[in-house]
XYZ file of N, CA and C in Angstrom:
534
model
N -3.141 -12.148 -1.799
C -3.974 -11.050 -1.348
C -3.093 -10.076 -0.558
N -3.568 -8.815 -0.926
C -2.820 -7.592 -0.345
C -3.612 -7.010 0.696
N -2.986 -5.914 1.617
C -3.759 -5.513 2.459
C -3.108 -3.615 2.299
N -3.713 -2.504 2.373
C -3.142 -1.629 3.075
C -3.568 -1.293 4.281
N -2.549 -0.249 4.806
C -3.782 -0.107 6.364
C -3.354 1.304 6.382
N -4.415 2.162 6.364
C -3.940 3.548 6.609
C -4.217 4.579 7.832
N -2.562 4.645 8.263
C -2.255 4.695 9.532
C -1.816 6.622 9.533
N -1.830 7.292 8.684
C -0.969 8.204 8.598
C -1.548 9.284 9.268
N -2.629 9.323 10.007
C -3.229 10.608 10.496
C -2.854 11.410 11.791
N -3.277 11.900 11.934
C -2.906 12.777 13.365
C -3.609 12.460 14.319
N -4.926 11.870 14.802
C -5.491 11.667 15.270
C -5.660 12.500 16.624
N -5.992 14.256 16.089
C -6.435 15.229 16.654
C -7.684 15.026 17.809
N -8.418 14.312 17.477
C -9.613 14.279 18.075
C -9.605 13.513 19.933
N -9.013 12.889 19.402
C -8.344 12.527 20.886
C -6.990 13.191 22.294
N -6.595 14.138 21.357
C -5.768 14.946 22.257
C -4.406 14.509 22.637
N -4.745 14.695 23.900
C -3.065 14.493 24.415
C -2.898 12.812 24.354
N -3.864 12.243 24.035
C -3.288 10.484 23.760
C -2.315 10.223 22.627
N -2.816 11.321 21.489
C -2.060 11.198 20.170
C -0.796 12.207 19.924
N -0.457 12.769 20.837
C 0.561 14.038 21.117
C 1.867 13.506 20.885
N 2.769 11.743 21.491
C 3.673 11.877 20.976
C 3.805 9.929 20.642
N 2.432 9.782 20.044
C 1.910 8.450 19.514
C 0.340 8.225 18.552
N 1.119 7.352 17.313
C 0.637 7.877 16.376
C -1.010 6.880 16.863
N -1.816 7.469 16.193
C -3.450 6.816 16.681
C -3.844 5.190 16.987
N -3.090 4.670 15.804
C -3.164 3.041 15.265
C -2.190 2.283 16.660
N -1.355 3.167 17.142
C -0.635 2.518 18.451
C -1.306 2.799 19.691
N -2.427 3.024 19.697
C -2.810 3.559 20.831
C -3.711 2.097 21.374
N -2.862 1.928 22.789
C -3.472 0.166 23.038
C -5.030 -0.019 23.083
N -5.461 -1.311 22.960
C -6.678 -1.837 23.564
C -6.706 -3.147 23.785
N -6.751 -3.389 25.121
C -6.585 -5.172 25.689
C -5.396 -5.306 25.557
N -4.552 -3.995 25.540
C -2.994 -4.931 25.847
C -2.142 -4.736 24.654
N -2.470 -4.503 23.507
C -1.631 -4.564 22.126
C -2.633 -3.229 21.400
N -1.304 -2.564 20.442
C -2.105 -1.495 19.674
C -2.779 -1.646 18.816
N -3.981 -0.824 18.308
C -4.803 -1.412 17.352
C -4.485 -1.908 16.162
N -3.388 -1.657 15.454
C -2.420 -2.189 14.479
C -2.259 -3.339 14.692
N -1.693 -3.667 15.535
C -1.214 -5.091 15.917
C -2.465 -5.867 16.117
N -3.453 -5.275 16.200
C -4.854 -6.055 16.618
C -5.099 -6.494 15.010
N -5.303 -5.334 14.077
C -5.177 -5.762 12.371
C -4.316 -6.334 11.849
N -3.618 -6.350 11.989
C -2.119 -7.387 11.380
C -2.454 -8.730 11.887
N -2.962 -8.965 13.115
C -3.322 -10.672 13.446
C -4.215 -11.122 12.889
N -5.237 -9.961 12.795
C -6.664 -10.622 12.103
C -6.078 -11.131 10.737
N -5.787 -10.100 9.778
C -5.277 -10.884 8.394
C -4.825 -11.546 8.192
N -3.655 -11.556 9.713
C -2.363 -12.601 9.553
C -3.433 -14.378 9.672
N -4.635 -14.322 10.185
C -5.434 -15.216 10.830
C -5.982 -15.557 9.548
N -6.567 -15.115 8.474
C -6.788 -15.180 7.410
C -5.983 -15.297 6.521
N -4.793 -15.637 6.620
C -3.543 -16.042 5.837
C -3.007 -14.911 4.840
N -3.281 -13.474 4.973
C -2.789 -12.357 4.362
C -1.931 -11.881 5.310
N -0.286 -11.713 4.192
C 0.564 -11.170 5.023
C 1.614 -10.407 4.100
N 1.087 -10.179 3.072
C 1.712 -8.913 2.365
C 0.413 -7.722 2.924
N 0.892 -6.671 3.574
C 0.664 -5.793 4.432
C 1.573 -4.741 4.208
N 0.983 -3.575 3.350
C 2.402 -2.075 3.525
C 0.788 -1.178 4.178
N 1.724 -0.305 5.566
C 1.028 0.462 6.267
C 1.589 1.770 5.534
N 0.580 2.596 5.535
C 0.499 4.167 5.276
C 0.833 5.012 6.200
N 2.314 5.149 6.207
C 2.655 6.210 7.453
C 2.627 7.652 7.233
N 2.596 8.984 7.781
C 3.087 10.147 8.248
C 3.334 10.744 9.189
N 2.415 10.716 10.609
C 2.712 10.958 11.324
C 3.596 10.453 12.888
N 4.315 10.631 12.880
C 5.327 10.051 14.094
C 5.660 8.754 13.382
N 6.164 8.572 11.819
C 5.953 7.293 11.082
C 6.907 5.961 12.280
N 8.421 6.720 12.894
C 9.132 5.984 13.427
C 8.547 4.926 14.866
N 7.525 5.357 15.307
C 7.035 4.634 15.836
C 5.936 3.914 16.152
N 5.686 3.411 14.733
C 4.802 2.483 14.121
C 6.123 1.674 13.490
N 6.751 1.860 13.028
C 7.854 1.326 12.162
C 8.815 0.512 13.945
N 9.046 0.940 14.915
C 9.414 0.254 15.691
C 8.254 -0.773 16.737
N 7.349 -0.673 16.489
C 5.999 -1.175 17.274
C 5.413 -2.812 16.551
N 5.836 -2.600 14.815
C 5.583 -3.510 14.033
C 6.423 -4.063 13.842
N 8.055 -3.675 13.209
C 9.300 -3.852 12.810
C 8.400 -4.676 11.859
N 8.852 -6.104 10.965
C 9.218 -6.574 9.775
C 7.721 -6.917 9.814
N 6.752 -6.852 10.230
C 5.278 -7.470 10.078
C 4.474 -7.053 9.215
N 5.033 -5.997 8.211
C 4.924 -5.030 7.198
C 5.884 -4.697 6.546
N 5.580 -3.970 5.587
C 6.584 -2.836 4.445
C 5.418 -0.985 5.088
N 6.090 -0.615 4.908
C 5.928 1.022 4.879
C 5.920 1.907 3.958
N 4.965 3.047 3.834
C 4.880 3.747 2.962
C 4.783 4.905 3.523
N 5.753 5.286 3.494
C 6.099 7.404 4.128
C 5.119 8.444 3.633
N 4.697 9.292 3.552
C 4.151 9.678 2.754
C 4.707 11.099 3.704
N 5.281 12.415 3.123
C 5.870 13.751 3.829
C 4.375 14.330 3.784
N 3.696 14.490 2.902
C 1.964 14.887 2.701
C 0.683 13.680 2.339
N -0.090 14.051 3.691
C -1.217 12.827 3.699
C -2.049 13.045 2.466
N -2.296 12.154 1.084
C -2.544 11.696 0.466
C -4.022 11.615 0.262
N -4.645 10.601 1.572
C -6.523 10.087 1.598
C -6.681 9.157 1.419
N -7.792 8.320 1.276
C -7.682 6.946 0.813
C -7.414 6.614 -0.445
N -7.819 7.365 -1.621
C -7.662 7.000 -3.355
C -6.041 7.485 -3.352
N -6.069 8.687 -2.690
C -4.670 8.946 -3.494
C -3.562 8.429 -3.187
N -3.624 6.995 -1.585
C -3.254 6.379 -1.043
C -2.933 4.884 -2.181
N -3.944 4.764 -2.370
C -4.319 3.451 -3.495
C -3.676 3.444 -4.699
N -3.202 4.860 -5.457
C -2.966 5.266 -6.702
C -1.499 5.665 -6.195
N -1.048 5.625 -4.764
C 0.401 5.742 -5.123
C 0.779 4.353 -4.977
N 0.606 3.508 -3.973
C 0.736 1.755 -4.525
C 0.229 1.108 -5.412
N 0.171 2.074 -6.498
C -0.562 0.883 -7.699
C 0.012 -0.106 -8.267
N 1.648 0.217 -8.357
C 2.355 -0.716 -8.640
C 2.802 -2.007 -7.889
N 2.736 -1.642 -6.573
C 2.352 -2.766 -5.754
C 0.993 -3.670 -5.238
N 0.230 -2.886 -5.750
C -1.617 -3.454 -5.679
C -1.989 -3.850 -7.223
N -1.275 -3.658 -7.839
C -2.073 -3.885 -9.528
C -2.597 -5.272 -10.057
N -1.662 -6.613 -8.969
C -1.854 -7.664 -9.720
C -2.972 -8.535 -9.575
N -4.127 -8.050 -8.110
C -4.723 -8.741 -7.191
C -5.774 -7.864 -6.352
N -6.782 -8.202 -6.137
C -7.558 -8.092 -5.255
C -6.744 -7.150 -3.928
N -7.493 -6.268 -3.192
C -6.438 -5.783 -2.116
C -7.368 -4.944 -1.199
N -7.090 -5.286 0.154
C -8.024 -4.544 1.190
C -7.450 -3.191 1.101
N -8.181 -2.490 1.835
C -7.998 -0.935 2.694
C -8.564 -0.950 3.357
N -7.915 -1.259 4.445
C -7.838 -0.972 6.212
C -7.943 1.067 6.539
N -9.343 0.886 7.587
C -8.370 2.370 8.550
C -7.443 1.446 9.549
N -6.297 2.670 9.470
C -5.592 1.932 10.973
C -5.916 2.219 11.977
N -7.370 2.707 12.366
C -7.864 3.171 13.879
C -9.150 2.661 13.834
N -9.227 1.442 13.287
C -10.770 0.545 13.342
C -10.671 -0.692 13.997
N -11.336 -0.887 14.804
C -10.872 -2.524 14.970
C -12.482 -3.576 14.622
N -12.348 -4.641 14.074
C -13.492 -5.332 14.024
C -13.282 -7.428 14.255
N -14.540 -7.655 14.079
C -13.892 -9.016 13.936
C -14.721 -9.372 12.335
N -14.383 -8.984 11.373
C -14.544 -8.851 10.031
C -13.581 -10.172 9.873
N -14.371 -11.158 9.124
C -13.965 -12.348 8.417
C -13.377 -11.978 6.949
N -12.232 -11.772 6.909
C -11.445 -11.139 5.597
C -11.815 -12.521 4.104
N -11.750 -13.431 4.666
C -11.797 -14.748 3.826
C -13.575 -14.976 3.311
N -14.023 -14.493 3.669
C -15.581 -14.342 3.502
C -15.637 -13.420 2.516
N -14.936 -12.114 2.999
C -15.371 -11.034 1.478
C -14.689 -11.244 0.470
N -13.503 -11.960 0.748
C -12.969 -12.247 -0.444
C -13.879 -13.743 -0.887
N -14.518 -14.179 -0.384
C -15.064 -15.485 -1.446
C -16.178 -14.583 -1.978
N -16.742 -13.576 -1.652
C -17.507 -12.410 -2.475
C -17.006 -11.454 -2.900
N -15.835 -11.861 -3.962
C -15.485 -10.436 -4.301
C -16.106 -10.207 -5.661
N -16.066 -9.463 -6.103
C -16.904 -9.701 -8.311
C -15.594 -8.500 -8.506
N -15.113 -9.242 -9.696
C -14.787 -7.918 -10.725
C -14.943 -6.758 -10.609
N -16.330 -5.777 -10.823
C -16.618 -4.783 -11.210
C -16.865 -3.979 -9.870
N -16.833 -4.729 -8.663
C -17.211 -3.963 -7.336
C -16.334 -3.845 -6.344
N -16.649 -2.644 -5.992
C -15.774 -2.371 -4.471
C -16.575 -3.191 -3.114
N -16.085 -4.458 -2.460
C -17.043 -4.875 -1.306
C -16.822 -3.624 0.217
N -17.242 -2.785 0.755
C -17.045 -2.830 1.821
C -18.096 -2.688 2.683
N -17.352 -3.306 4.044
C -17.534 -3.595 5.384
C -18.470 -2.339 5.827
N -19.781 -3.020 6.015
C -21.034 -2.338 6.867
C -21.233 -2.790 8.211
N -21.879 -1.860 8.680
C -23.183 -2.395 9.654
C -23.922 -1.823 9.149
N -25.439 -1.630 9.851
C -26.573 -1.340 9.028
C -26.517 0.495 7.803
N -25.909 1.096 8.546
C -25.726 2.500 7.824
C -24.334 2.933 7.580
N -23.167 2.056 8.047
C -22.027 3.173 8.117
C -20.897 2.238 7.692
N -20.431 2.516 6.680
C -19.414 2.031 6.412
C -18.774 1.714 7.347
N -17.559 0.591 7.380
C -16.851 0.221 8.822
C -15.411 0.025 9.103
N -14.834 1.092 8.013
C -12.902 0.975 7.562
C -12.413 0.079 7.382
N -12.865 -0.854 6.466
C -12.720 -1.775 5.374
C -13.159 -2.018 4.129
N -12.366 -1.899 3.004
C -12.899 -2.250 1.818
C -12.237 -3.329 0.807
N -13.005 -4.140 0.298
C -12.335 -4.936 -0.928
C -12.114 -4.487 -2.361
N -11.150 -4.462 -3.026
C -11.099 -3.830 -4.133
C -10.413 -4.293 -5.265
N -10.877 -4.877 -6.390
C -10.501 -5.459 -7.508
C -9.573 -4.890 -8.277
N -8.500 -5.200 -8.944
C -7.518 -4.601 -9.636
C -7.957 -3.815 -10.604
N -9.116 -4.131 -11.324
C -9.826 -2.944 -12.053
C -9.994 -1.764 -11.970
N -10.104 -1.543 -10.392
C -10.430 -0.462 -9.762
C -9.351 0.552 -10.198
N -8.135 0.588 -10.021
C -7.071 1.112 -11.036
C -7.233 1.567 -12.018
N -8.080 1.046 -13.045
C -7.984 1.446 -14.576
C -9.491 2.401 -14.611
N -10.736 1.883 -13.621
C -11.885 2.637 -13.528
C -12.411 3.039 -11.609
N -12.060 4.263 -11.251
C -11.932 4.166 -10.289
C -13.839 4.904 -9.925
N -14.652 4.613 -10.949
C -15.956 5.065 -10.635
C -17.006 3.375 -10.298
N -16.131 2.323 -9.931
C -16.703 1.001 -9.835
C -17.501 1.162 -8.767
N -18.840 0.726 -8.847
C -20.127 0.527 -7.810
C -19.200 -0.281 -6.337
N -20.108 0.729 -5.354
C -19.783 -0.271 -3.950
C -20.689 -1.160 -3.463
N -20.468 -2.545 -3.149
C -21.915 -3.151 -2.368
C -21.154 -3.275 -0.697
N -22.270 -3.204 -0.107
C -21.890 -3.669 1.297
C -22.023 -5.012 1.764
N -21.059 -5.391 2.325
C -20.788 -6.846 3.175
C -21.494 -6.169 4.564
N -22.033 -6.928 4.733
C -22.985 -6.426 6.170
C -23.317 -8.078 7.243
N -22.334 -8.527 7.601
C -22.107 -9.791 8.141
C -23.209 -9.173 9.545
N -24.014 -10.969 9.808
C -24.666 -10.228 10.820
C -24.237 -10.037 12.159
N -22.683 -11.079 12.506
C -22.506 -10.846 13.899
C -21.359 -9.705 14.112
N -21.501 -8.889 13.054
C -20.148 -7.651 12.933
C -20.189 -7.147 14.377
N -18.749 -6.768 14.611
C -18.478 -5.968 16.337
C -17.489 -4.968 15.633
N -17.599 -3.971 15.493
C -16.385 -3.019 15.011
C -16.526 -1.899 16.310
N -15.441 -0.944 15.726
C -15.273 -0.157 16.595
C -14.208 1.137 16.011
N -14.489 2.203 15.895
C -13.515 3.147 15.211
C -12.882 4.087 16.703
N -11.825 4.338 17.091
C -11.230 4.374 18.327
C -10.578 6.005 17.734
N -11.265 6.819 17.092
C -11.042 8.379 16.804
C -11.584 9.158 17.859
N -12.355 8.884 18.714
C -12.555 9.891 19.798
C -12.414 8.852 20.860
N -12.256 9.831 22.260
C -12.257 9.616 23.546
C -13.403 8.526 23.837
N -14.619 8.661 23.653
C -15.512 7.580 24.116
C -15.882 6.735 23.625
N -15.388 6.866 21.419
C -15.548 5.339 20.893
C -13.943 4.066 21.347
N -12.983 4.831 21.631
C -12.022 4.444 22.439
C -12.585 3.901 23.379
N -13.334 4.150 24.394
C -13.621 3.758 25.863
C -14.019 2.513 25.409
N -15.357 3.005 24.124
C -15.995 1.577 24.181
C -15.145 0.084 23.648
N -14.524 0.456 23.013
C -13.361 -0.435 21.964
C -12.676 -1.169 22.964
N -12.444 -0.399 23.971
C -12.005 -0.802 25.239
C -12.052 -1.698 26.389
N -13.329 -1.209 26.251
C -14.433 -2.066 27.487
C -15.013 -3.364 26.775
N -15.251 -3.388 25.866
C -15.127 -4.790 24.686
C -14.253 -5.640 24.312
N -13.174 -5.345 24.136
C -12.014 -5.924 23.591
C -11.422 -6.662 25.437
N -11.500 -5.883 26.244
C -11.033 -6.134 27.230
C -11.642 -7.200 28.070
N -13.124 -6.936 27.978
C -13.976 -8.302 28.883
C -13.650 -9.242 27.637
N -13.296 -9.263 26.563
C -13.421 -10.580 25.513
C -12.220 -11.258 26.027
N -10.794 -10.792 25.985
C -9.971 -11.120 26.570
C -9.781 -11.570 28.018
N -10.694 -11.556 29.019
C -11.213 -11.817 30.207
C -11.743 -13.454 30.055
């Protein structure tokens, strides 16, 4: 099992936090949210992992060093066009897509014992997708495959793109570690 995690954004919305550090490094409880995704999978025994870099790529690339492979990208791509430039490295297998500015406690080994052929699984709560998806190698050859949602009921996510879903990501992650 593969993972990507796409890390490459600017993460404007937050300001001077993301000014000379890229979003996915930006700590919570002590370690950056990257490093918070890389354990979870690593916890689920996935550890082929290439992150989607562009912005400030060098320091994500020194924050992770070998806990990954990297993918540069000089112009941000999106999520498909992200997927369709590793195809040759995603083609043989099943393969997540991570945001790299989400954090959850998403049981990776669960959606994969629900994965089907013909579907994209991703990660809900009740209305909103949750920057995770499962995706069958098919998906490659037909990229119009139906999505179902995994909607686990004790999901805790958290998307850390603004100032106060940060706070909260924060104030959670931090009393858990307490």
């Amino acid at each position: 099992m593969k993972a990507i995690v796409l890390a490459g954004g600017y993460g404007t919305k937050l300001g001077t936090l993301t000014k000379n550090l890229p979003k996915p490094l930006i700590e919570v409880a002590g370690k950056p949210v990257l490093q918070h995704i890389i354990d979870r999978l690593n916890l689920h025994g996935i550890y082929q992992i290439i992150i989607n870099t562009h912005y400030l790529p060098v320091h994500i690339n020194k924050a992770i060093e070998t806990r990954a492979l990297y993918y540069h990208v000089p112009r941000l791509l999106g999520h498909k066009g992200t997927i369709y430039a590793l195809k040759d490295w995603i083609k043989d297998d099943y393969f997540f897509v991570i945001n790299g500015d989400t954090l959850s406690n998403v049981n990776y080994t669960e959606m994969i014992n629900l994965k089907r052929e013909n579907e994209i699984l991703a990660l809900m709560d009740e209305n909103r997708c949750a920057g995770t998806w499962l995706y069958p190698p098919k998906f490659l050859e037909n990229s119009n495959l139906s999505i179902r949602p995994y909607r686990p009921n004790d999901l805790v996510w958290y998307d850390i793109g603004t100032r106060s879903r940060l706070k909260e990501a924060r104030k959670y992650y931090e009393s858990e570690t307490n």
